[in-house]
Amino acid sequence: AVAGATYSWTGPAAFASALQNPTRPGATLAMAGTYSITVTVAGCTSAAGTVTVVVNATPATPTASSNSPICAGSPLNLTTPFVAGATYSWTGPNSFSSTAQNPTLAAPTVAASGTYSVTITVGGCTSAVGTTAVTVSPQPATPTAGSNSPVCQGATINLTTPAVAGATYSWTGPGGFTSNVQNP
């Protein structure tokens, strides 16, 4: 403050203000540049003081993705593209957090299912949140395999296992036998 002074600010995008300490809400890239101020006291005007203002761009919203859906115990890989100079901040279920660009959860449980979020920060500016939905399915129980064994040579071998809703089946056996039928 200067006693009895009037102030005159000028700057980019036709900015002008008579306030001692003006503000410019909603900063845009067009507001970056050199601002000048003069002070007038009793009809005498000072030389201009200047300040250079830098406005950093807000980073684009990161694209978050994963290898979901996965089975419990299988690695969960979260990914987002590389951005030069960026720091990364991931959050997710069960208080998950990471500053890695592409974090991995080595052996997640079903409780790791949910929405994972990532932001990037460049030059002190933080992006909007990018998200990816993750599904971690439980491992099915070990199937109970049965057969009509023993059988006589030339008879039919019937293999059985209980039905599991939504399951696919994969049988293998001697002589290169394979089948994806529940009860071959």
Coordinates of N, CA and C in Angstrom, one line a residue:
A1 N 0.8 -1.2 0.0 CA 0.0 0.0 0.0 C 0.9 1.2 0.0
V2 N 0.5 2.2 -0.7 CA 1.1 3.5 -0.8 C 0.1 4.6 -0.4
A3 N 0.3 5.3 0.7 CA -0.6 6.3 1.2 C -1.0 7.3 0.1
G4 N -2.4 7.5 -0.1 CA -2.9 8.4 -1.0 C -2.7 8.1 -2.5
A5 N -2.4 6.8 -2.8 CA -2.1 6.4 -4.2 C -3.3 5.9 -4.9
T6 N -3.2 6.0 -6.2 CA -4.1 5.3 -7.1 C -3.3 4.4 -7.9
Y7 N -3.9 3.2 -8.3 CA -3.2 2.2 -9.0 C -3.7 2.0 -10.4
S8 N -2.9 1.6 -11.3 CA -3.3 1.3 -12.6 C -2.6 0.0 -13.1
W9 N -3.3 -1.1 -13.2 CA -2.8 -2.3 -13.7 C -3.2 -2.5 -15.2
T10 N -2.4 -3.1 -16.0 CA -2.7 -3.5 -17.3 C -2.1 -4.9 -17.6
G11 N -2.7 -5.7 -18.5 CA -2.1 -7.0 -18.7 C -2.8 -7.6 -19.9
P12 N -2.5 -8.9 -20.1 CA -3.0 -9.7 -21.3 C -4.5 -9.7 -21.4
A13 N -5.0 -9.9 -22.6 CA -6.4 -10.0 -22.8 C -7.2 -8.8 -22.4
A14 N -6.6 -7.6 -22.6 CA -7.2 -6.3 -22.3 C -7.5 -6.1 -20.8
F15 N -6.7 -6.7 -20.0 CA -6.9 -6.6 -18.5 C -6.6 -5.2 -18.1
A16 N -7.4 -4.6 -17.2 CA -7.2 -3.3 -16.6 C -7.8 -3.3 -15.3
S17 N -7.2 -2.7 -14.3 CA -7.8 -2.6 -12.9 C -7.2 -1.4 -12.2
A18 N -8.0 -0.8 -11.4 CA -7.6 0.3 -10.5 C -7.4 -0.2 -9.1
L19 N -7.6 -1.5 -8.8 CA -7.4 -2.0 -7.5 C -5.9 -2.1 -7.1
Q20 N -5.6 -2.1 -5.8 CA -4.2 -2.3 -5.4 C -3.8 -3.7 -5.7
N21 N -4.6 -4.7 -5.3 CA -4.3 -6.1 -5.5 C -5.5 -6.8 -6.2
P22 N -5.6 -6.7 -7.5 CA -6.7 -7.3 -8.2 C -6.5 -8.8 -8.3
T23 N -7.7 -9.5 -8.6 CA -7.7 -10.9 -8.8 C -8.3 -11.2 -10.2
R24 N -7.9 -12.3 -10.8 CA -8.5 -12.7 -12.0 C -9.0 -14.1 -11.9
P25 N -10.3 -14.3 -11.5 CA -10.8 -15.7 -11.3 C -10.9 -16.4 -12.6
G26 N -10.9 -17.7 -12.5 CA -11.1 -18.6 -13.7 C -10.0 -18.4 -14.7
A27 N -8.7 -18.6 -14.2 CA -7.6 -18.4 -15.1 C -7.6 -19.2 -16.4
T28 N -7.3 -18.6 -17.5 CA -7.2 -19.3 -18.8 C -5.8 -19.1 -19.3
L29 N -5.4 -19.8 -20.3 CA -4.1 -19.7 -20.9 C -3.9 -18.3 -21.5
A30 N -5.0 -17.6 -21.9 CA -4.9 -16.3 -22.5 C -4.6 -15.2 -21.4
M31 N -4.7 -15.6 -20.2 CA -4.4 -14.6 -19.1 C -2.9 -14.6 -18.7
A32 N -2.1 -15.5 -19.3 CA -0.7 -15.6 -19.0 C 0.0 -14.4 -19.7
G33 N 1.1 -14.0 -19.1 CA 1.9 -12.9 -19.8 C 2.4 -11.9 -18.7
T34 N 2.8 -10.7 -19.2 CA 3.3 -9.7 -18.4 C 2.2 -8.7 -18.0
Y35 N 2.2 -8.5 -16.7 CA 1.3 -7.5 -16.1 C 2.1 -6.3 -15.6
S36 N 1.6 -5.1 -15.8 CA 2.3 -3.9 -15.4 C 1.4 -3.1 -14.4
I37 N 2.1 -2.4 -13.5 CA 1.4 -1.5 -12.6 C 2.1 -0.2 -12.4
T38 N 1.4 0.9 -12.4 CA 1.9 2.2 -12.0 C 1.1 2.7 -10.8
V39 N 1.8 3.5 -10.0 CA 1.2 4.1 -8.8 C 1.3 5.6 -9.0
T40 N 0.1 6.3 -8.8 CA 0.1 7.7 -8.9 C -0.2 8.3 -7.6
V41 N 0.6 9.3 -7.1 CA 0.4 10.0 -5.9 C 0.6 11.5 -6.2
A42 N -0.4 12.3 -5.8 CA -0.3 13.7 -5.9 C 0.0 14.1 -7.4
G43 N -0.6 13.4 -8.4 CA -0.4 13.7 -9.8 C 0.9 13.2 -10.4
C44 N 1.7 12.6 -9.6 CA 3.0 12.0 -10.1 C 2.9 10.5 -10.2
T45 N 3.3 10.0 -11.4 CA 3.1 8.6 -11.7 C 4.5 7.9 -11.7
S46 N 4.5 6.7 -11.1 CA 5.8 6.0 -11.0 C 6.1 5.3 -12.4
A47 N 7.3 4.8 -12.5 CA 7.6 3.9 -13.6 C 6.9 2.6 -13.4
A48 N 6.7 1.9 -14.4 CA 5.9 0.7 -14.4 C 6.7 -0.5 -13.7
G49 N 6.0 -1.1 -12.8 CA 6.6 -2.4 -12.3 C 5.9 -3.5 -13.0
T50 N 6.6 -4.6 -13.3 CA 6.0 -5.7 -14.0 C 6.2 -7.0 -13.3
V51 N 5.3 -7.9 -13.7 CA 5.4 -9.3 -13.2 C 4.9 -10.2 -14.3
T52 N 5.6 -11.3 -14.5 CA 5.2 -12.3 -15.5 C 4.4 -13.4 -14.8
V53 N 3.2 -13.6 -15.3 CA 2.3 -14.6 -14.8 C 2.3 -15.8 -15.7
V54 N 2.5 -17.0 -15.2 CA 2.4 -18.3 -15.9 C 1.1 -19.0 -15.6
V55 N 0.4 -19.4 -16.6 CA -0.8 -20.2 -16.4 C -0.6 -21.5 -17.1
N56 N -0.5 -22.6 -16.3 CA -0.3 -23.9 -16.8 C -1.6 -24.5 -17.2
A57 N -1.5 -25.3 -18.3 CA -2.7 -25.9 -18.8 C -3.1 -27.1 -17.9
T58 N -4.4 -27.3 -17.7 CA -4.9 -28.4 -16.9 C -4.7 -29.7 -17.8
P59 N -4.1 -30.7 -17.3 CA -3.9 -31.9 -18.1 C -5.2 -32.6 -18.5
A60 N -5.2 -33.2 -19.6 CA -6.4 -33.9 -20.1 C -6.7 -35.0 -19.1
T61 N -8.0 -35.4 -19.0 CA -8.4 -36.5 -18.2 C -7.7 -37.8 -18.6
P62 N -7.0 -38.5 -17.7 CA -6.3 -39.7 -18.1 C -7.3 -40.8 -18.5
T63 N -6.9 -41.7 -19.4 CA -7.7 -42.8 -19.7 C -7.2 -44.0 -18.8
A64 N -8.1 -44.4 -18.0 CA -7.8 -45.5 -17.0 C -8.3 -46.8 -17.6
S65 N -7.5 -47.9 -17.5 CA -8.0 -49.2 -17.9 C -7.3 -50.3 -17.1
S66 N -7.8 -51.5 -17.3 CA -7.3 -52.6 -16.5 C -7.5 -53.9 -17.3
N67 N -6.9 -55.0 -16.8 CA -7.1 -56.3 -17.4 C -8.3 -57.1 -16.8
S68 N -9.2 -56.3 -16.3 CA -10.5 -56.9 -15.7 C -11.4 -57.4 -16.8
P69 N -12.2 -58.4 -16.6 CA -12.4 -59.1 -15.3 C -11.2 -60.2 -15.1
I70 N -10.9 -60.4 -13.9 CA -9.9 -61.4 -13.5 C -10.4 -62.3 -12.4
C71 N -9.7 -63.4 -12.2 CA -10.1 -64.3 -11.1 C -9.3 -63.9 -9.9
A72 N -9.8 -64.1 -8.7 CA -9.1 -63.8 -7.4 C -7.8 -64.5 -7.5
G73 N -6.8 -63.8 -7.0 CA -5.4 -64.4 -7.0 C -4.6 -64.1 -8.2
S74 N -5.3 -63.7 -9.3 CA -4.5 -63.3 -10.5 C -4.1 -61.9 -10.5
P75 N -3.0 -61.5 -11.0 CA -2.6 -60.1 -10.9 C -3.6 -59.2 -11.6
L76 N -3.8 -58.0 -11.0 CA -4.7 -57.0 -11.5 C -3.7 -55.9 -12.0
N77 N -3.8 -55.5 -13.3 CA -2.9 -54.5 -13.9 C -3.8 -53.3 -14.2
L78 N -3.5 -52.2 -13.6 CA -4.1 -50.9 -13.9 C -3.2 -50.1 -14.8
T79 N -3.7 -49.5 -15.8 CA -2.9 -48.7 -16.7 C -3.5 -47.4 -17.1
T80 N -2.6 -46.5 -17.4 CA -3.0 -45.2 -18.0 C -1.8 -44.7 -18.9
P81 N -2.1 -44.0 -20.0 CA -1.0 -43.6 -20.9 C 0.1 -42.7 -20.2
F82 N 1.3 -42.8 -20.7 CA 2.4 -41.9 -20.2 C 2.1 -40.5 -20.6
V83 N 2.4 -39.6 -19.6 CA 2.3 -38.1 -19.9 C 3.6 -37.6 -19.4
A84 N 4.4 -36.9 -20.3 CA 5.7 -36.3 -19.9 C 5.5 -35.4 -18.7
G85 N 6.4 -35.5 -17.7 CA 6.4 -34.6 -16.5 C 5.3 -34.9 -15.5
A86 N 4.5 -35.9 -15.7 CA 3.3 -36.1 -14.9 C 3.7 -36.9 -13.6
T87 N 2.9 -36.7 -12.6 CA 2.9 -37.6 -11.4 C 1.5 -38.2 -11.4
Y88 N 1.4 -39.4 -10.9 CA 0.1 -40.1 -11.0 C -0.4 -40.4 -9.6
S89 N -1.7 -40.4 -9.5 CA -2.4 -40.7 -8.2 C -3.6 -41.6 -8.4
W90 N -3.4 -42.9 -8.0 CA -4.5 -43.9 -8.1 C -5.2 -44.1 -6.8
T91 N -6.5 -44.3 -6.8 CA -7.2 -44.7 -5.6 C -8.2 -45.8 -6.0
G92 N -8.7 -46.6 -5.0 CA -9.6 -47.6 -5.3 C -10.1 -48.3 -4.1
P93 N -10.9 -49.4 -4.2 CA -11.5 -50.1 -3.1 C -10.4 -50.5 -2.0
N94 N -10.9 -50.7 -0.8 CA -10.0 -51.2 0.3 C -8.9 -50.2 0.6
S95 N -9.1 -48.9 0.4 CA -8.1 -47.9 0.7 C -6.9 -48.0 -0.2
F96 N -7.1 -48.6 -1.4 CA -6.0 -48.7 -2.4 C -5.5 -47.4 -2.8
S97 N -4.2 -47.2 -2.9 CA -3.6 -46.0 -3.4 C -2.2 -46.3 -4.0
S98 N -1.9 -45.6 -5.0 CA -0.6 -45.8 -5.7 C -0.2 -44.5 -6.4
T99 N 1.1 -44.3 -6.5 CA 1.6 -43.2 -7.3 C 2.3 -43.7 -8.6
A100 N 2.2 -45.0 -8.8 CA 2.8 -45.6 -10.0 C 2.0 -45.2 -11.2
Q101 N 2.6 -45.1 -12.4 CA 1.8 -44.9 -13.6 C 0.9 -46.1 -13.9
N102 N 1.4 -47.3 -13.8 CA 0.7 -48.5 -14.1 C 0.9 -49.5 -12.9
P103 N 0.1 -49.3 -11.8 CA 0.3 -50.2 -10.7 C -0.3 -51.6 -10.9
T104 N 0.2 -52.6 -10.2 CA -0.2 -54.0 -10.2 C -0.6 -54.4 -8.8
L105 N -1.7 -55.1 -8.6 CA -2.1 -55.7 -7.4 C -1.8 -57.2 -7.6
A106 N -0.8 -57.8 -6.9 CA -0.3 -59.1 -7.1 C -1.3 -60.2 -7.0
A107 N -2.1 -60.2 -6.0 CA -3.1 -61.3 -5.7 C -4.3 -60.7 -5.1
P108 N -5.1 -60.0 -5.9 CA -6.3 -59.4 -5.3 C -7.4 -60.4 -4.9
T109 N -8.2 -60.0 -4.0 CA -9.4 -60.8 -3.6 C -10.6 -60.2 -4.2
V110 N -11.8 -60.9 -4.0 CA -13.0 -60.4 -4.6 C -13.3 -58.9 -4.1
A111 N -12.8 -58.6 -2.9 CA -13.0 -57.3 -2.3 C -12.3 -56.2 -3.1
A112 N -11.4 -56.5 -4.0 CA -10.8 -55.5 -4.8 C -11.6 -55.1 -6.0
S113 N -12.8 -55.7 -6.1 CA -13.7 -55.3 -7.2 C -14.2 -53.9 -6.9
G114 N -14.4 -53.1 -7.9 CA -15.0 -51.7 -7.8 C -14.4 -50.8 -8.8
T115 N -14.5 -49.5 -8.5 CA -14.0 -48.5 -9.4 C -12.7 -47.9 -8.9
Y116 N -11.7 -47.9 -9.8 CA -10.4 -47.4 -9.6 C -10.3 -46.0 -10.3
S117 N -9.7 -45.0 -9.7 CA -9.6 -43.7 -10.2 C -8.2 -43.3 -10.3
V118 N -7.9 -42.5 -11.3 CA -6.5 -41.9 -11.5 C -6.6 -40.5 -11.9
T119 N -5.7 -39.6 -11.3 CA -5.5 -38.3 -11.8 C -4.0 -38.1 -12.1
I120 N -3.7 -37.2 -12.9 CA -2.3 -36.8 -13.2 C -2.1 -35.4 -12.9
T121 N -0.9 -35.0 -12.4 CA -0.6 -33.7 -12.1 C 0.7 -33.3 -12.9
V122 N 0.5 -32.2 -13.6 CA 1.6 -31.6 -14.4 C 1.7 -30.2 -14.1
G123 N 2.9 -29.7 -13.8 CA 3.1 -28.3 -13.5 C 2.2 -27.7 -12.4
G124 N 1.9 -28.6 -11.4 CA 1.1 -28.1 -10.3 C -0.4 -28.2 -10.6
C125 N -0.8 -28.6 -11.8 CA -2.2 -28.6 -12.2 C -2.7 -30.1 -12.3
T126 N -3.8 -30.4 -11.7 CA -4.3 -31.7 -11.6 C -5.5 -31.9 -12.5
S127 N -5.5 -33.0 -13.2 CA -6.5 -33.4 -14.2 C -7.8 -33.7 -13.5
A128 N -8.8 -33.9 -14.3 CA -10.1 -34.5 -13.8 C -9.8 -36.0 -13.6
V129 N -10.7 -36.7 -13.0 CA -10.5 -38.1 -12.6 C -10.9 -39.0 -13.8
G130 N -10.0 -39.9 -14.1 CA -10.3 -41.0 -15.1 C -10.6 -42.3 -14.2
T131 N -11.6 -43.1 -14.7 CA -11.9 -44.3 -13.9 C -12.0 -45.5 -14.8
T132 N -11.9 -46.6 -14.1 CA -12.1 -47.9 -14.7 C -12.7 -48.9 -13.7
A133 N -13.7 -49.6 -14.2 CA -14.4 -50.6 -13.3 C -13.7 -51.9 -13.3
V134 N -13.5 -52.5 -12.2 CA -12.7 -53.8 -12.0 C -13.6 -54.8 -11.4
T135 N -13.6 -56.0 -12.0 CA -14.3 -57.2 -11.4 C -13.3 -58.2 -11.1
V136 N -13.3 -58.7 -9.9 CA -12.5 -59.8 -9.4 C -13.4 -60.9 -9.0
S137 N -13.5 -62.0 -9.8 CA -14.4 -63.1 -9.6 C -13.7 -64.1 -8.7
P138 N -14.5 -64.8 -7.8 CA -14.0 -65.8 -7.0 C -13.5 -67.0 -7.8
Q139 N -12.5 -67.7 -7.3 CA -12.1 -68.9 -7.9 C -13.1 -70.0 -7.6
P140 N -13.6 -70.7 -8.6 CA -14.5 -71.8 -8.4 C -13.9 -72.9 -7.5
A141 N -14.7 -73.6 -6.8 CA -14.2 -74.7 -6.0 C -13.7 -75.8 -6.9
T142 N -12.8 -76.6 -6.4 CA -12.2 -77.7 -7.2 C -13.4 -78.7 -7.5
P143 N -13.6 -79.0 -8.8 CA -14.7 -79.9 -9.1 C -14.5 -81.3 -8.6
T144 N -15.6 -82.0 -8.3 CA -15.5 -83.4 -7.9 C -15.7 -84.2 -9.2
A145 N -14.7 -85.0 -9.6 CA -14.8 -85.8 -10.8 C -15.1 -87.2 -10.4
G146 N -16.0 -87.8 -11.2 CA -16.4 -89.2 -11.0 C -16.5 -89.9 -12.3
S147 N -16.7 -91.3 -12.2 CA -16.8 -92.1 -13.4 C -17.5 -93.4 -13.0
N148 N -17.9 -94.1 -14.1 CA -18.5 -95.4 -13.8 C -17.4 -96.5 -13.8
S149 N -16.2 -96.2 -13.5 CA -15.1 -97.1 -13.4 C -15.3 -98.1 -12.2
P150 N -14.9 -99.3 -12.3 CA -14.2 -99.9 -13.4 C -15.2 -100.4 -14.5
V151 N -14.7 -100.4 -15.7 CA -15.5 -100.8 -16.9 C -14.7 -101.9 -17.6
C152 N -15.4 -102.7 -18.4 CA -14.8 -103.7 -19.2 C -14.3 -103.1 -20.5
Q153 N -13.2 -103.7 -21.0 CA -12.7 -103.2 -22.3 C -13.8 -103.3 -23.3
G154 N -13.9 -102.2 -24.1 CA -14.9 -102.1 -25.1 C -16.2 -101.4 -24.6
A155 N -16.3 -101.2 -23.3 CA -17.5 -100.6 -22.8 C -17.3 -99.1 -22.8
T156 N -18.4 -98.3 -22.5 CA -18.3 -96.9 -22.5 C -17.9 -96.4 -21.1
I157 N -17.0 -95.4 -21.1 CA -16.6 -94.7 -19.9 C -17.4 -93.5 -19.7
N158 N -18.1 -93.3 -18.6 CA -18.9 -92.1 -18.4 C -18.2 -91.3 -17.3
L159 N -17.8 -90.1 -17.6 CA -17.2 -89.2 -16.7 C -18.3 -88.2 -16.2
T160 N -18.2 -87.8 -14.9 CA -19.2 -87.0 -14.4 C -18.6 -85.9 -13.4
T161 N -19.3 -84.8 -13.3 CA -19.0 -83.8 -12.3 C -20.3 -83.0 -12.1
P162 N -20.5 -82.5 -10.9 CA -21.7 -81.7 -10.6 C -21.8 -80.5 -11.5
A163 N -23.0 -80.0 -11.8 CA -23.2 -78.8 -12.5 C -22.9 -77.6 -11.7
V164 N -22.3 -76.6 -12.3 CA -21.9 -75.3 -11.7 C -22.5 -74.3 -12.6
A165 N -23.4 -73.4 -12.0 CA -24.1 -72.4 -12.8 C -23.0 -71.5 -13.5
G166 N -23.2 -71.3 -14.8 CA -22.3 -70.4 -15.5 C -21.0 -70.9 -15.9
A167 N -20.7 -72.2 -15.6 CA -19.4 -72.8 -15.7 C -19.2 -73.3 -17.2
T168 N -17.9 -73.4 -17.6 CA -17.5 -74.1 -18.7 C -16.6 -75.3 -18.2
Y169 N -16.5 -76.3 -19.0 CA -15.8 -77.5 -18.5 C -14.7 -77.8 -19.4
S170 N -13.6 -78.4 -18.9 CA -12.4 -78.8 -19.7 C -11.9 -80.1 -19.1
W171 N -12.2 -81.2 -19.8 CA -11.7 -82.5 -19.4 C -10.5 -82.9 -20.2
T172 N -9.5 -83.5 -19.6 CA -8.3 -84.1 -20.3 C -8.1 -85.5 -19.7
G173 N -7.5 -86.3 -20.5 CA -7.2 -87.7 -20.0 C -6.2 -88.4 -20.9
P174 N -6.1 -89.7 -20.7 CA -5.1 -90.5 -21.4 C -5.4 -90.6 -22.9
G175 N -4.4 -90.8 -23.7 CA -4.5 -90.9 -25.1 C -4.9 -89.6 -25.8
G176 N -4.6 -88.5 -25.2 CA -5.0 -87.2 -25.8 C -6.5 -86.8 -25.7
F177 N -7.2 -87.5 -24.8 CA -8.6 -87.3 -24.6 C -8.8 -85.8 -24.1
T178 N -9.8 -85.1 -24.8 CA -10.2 -83.8 -24.3 C -11.7 -83.7 -24.6
S179 N -12.4 -82.9 -23.7 CA -13.8 -82.7 -23.9 C -14.2 -81.4 -23.1
N180 N -15.2 -80.7 -23.6 CA -15.7 -79.5 -22.9 C -17.1 -79.7 -22.5
V181 N -17.6 -80.9 -22.5 CA -18.9 -81.3 -22.1 C -18.9 -81.5 -20.6
Q182 N -20.0 -81.2 -19.9 CA -20.0 -81.4 -18.4 C -19.7 -82.9 -18.1
N183 N -20.5 -83.8 -18.7 CA -20.4 -85.2 -18.4 C -20.1 -86.0 -19.6
P184 N -18.9 -86.1 -20.1 CA -18.6 -86.8 -21.4 C -18.7 -88.3 -21.1

